[in-house]
C-alpha cells in the first residue's frame, strides 16, 4: 500500500483514501475483546504530526496523540506543562494525516481533574477542534465519575492507570508500579472502576507483569499495555522511542530503528556538501530552458 498520499486541502483529508481502509470506530475497537479474549492484539502508536500519522496509520488500529509530546516535541522535562492548545493543534494534524486508525487525544494535566464539568469542557473542545474519536485521561477510581460523565455525554474515554506520568510528583518517579500488595490491589481496583464507569479501553503502563495479566483477565474492556505484558489485549509505544530517536529510553521500549543516527548521518553529509560546494549540483538549480 502506498504511504505517499497527500493532504487534500479542500477537505483536510488524506487523499487518496485507499478503498479497503475505512476508519475504525471506538465500538469496533471495543468489540475486538470478546468474551474476555482478544484474538488479534490491538496496535497503538503515538503520533504528533500529520506526516508521522500518514506513515504509521496503515499499520495501526489506534493513533494516540499523547501528552508525551511535551518531552518528545517540545523538550519539556515532564508532561505537566502541556496545554490544551498544544493537544488540539497536534490532534488536528494527526486526524488530517490519518484515515484508518481511531485517533485518541490525551487530556493534559489540569484540564480535567477538578470536576466532571471541567473535564467535559476540555474534552468537548478537543473533540470539536481535532475531529478525534476519543480522549484519554489518567487515573482510576478517582476519575471514575468523570469517565462516566463524559461517556454518557458522547465522549468515548480511554483510561490510563498504573504508572501515570502526570502524577510523577505524587508517585516519586517513573518506576514500575504494582510491586507491593497494596499497589497491586489499588491498580486492580482502578482497572475495575474505569471499566465499570464506561471507559472503552484502558492503558496499563509500567506494572509488574503478573499484575498486567491479572488486570487483562479481570476486565472486559481492551487493556493496552506499555511496560506491562504481551498478554495484554494490545500494545502502545511512543513512536520516537521505538524508532530510536532517543539515546535513553525505559526498559520496556523495543527499538526497531535508529533514526537518530540516520538523521545525524544525513546532517553530517549535507554539511560536508555545503562546505565543499558540492551541493547544490546542476540537478538542484534553476536555469533558463534551452
Ligand atoms: O502520552 C503518551 O504518549 C502516553 C502513552 C505512553 C501511553 O500516554
GROMACS .gro file of N, CA, C and O in nm, residues 57 111 124:
model
   12
   57UNK      N    1  -0.028   0.520   1.022
   57UNK     CA    2  -0.171   0.489   1.018
   57UNK      C    3  -0.206   0.353   0.957
   57UNK      O    4  -0.286   0.278   1.014
  111UNK      N    5  -0.651   1.985   3.298
  111UNK     CA    6  -0.766   2.017   3.212
  111UNK      C    7  -0.890   1.934   3.246
  111UNK      O    8  -0.994   1.953   3.184
  124UNK      N    9  -1.471   1.828   2.518
  124UNK     CA   10  -1.554   1.868   2.403
  124UNK      C   11  -1.475   1.962   2.312
  124UNK      O   12  -1.489   1.958   2.190
   0.00000   0.00000   0.00000
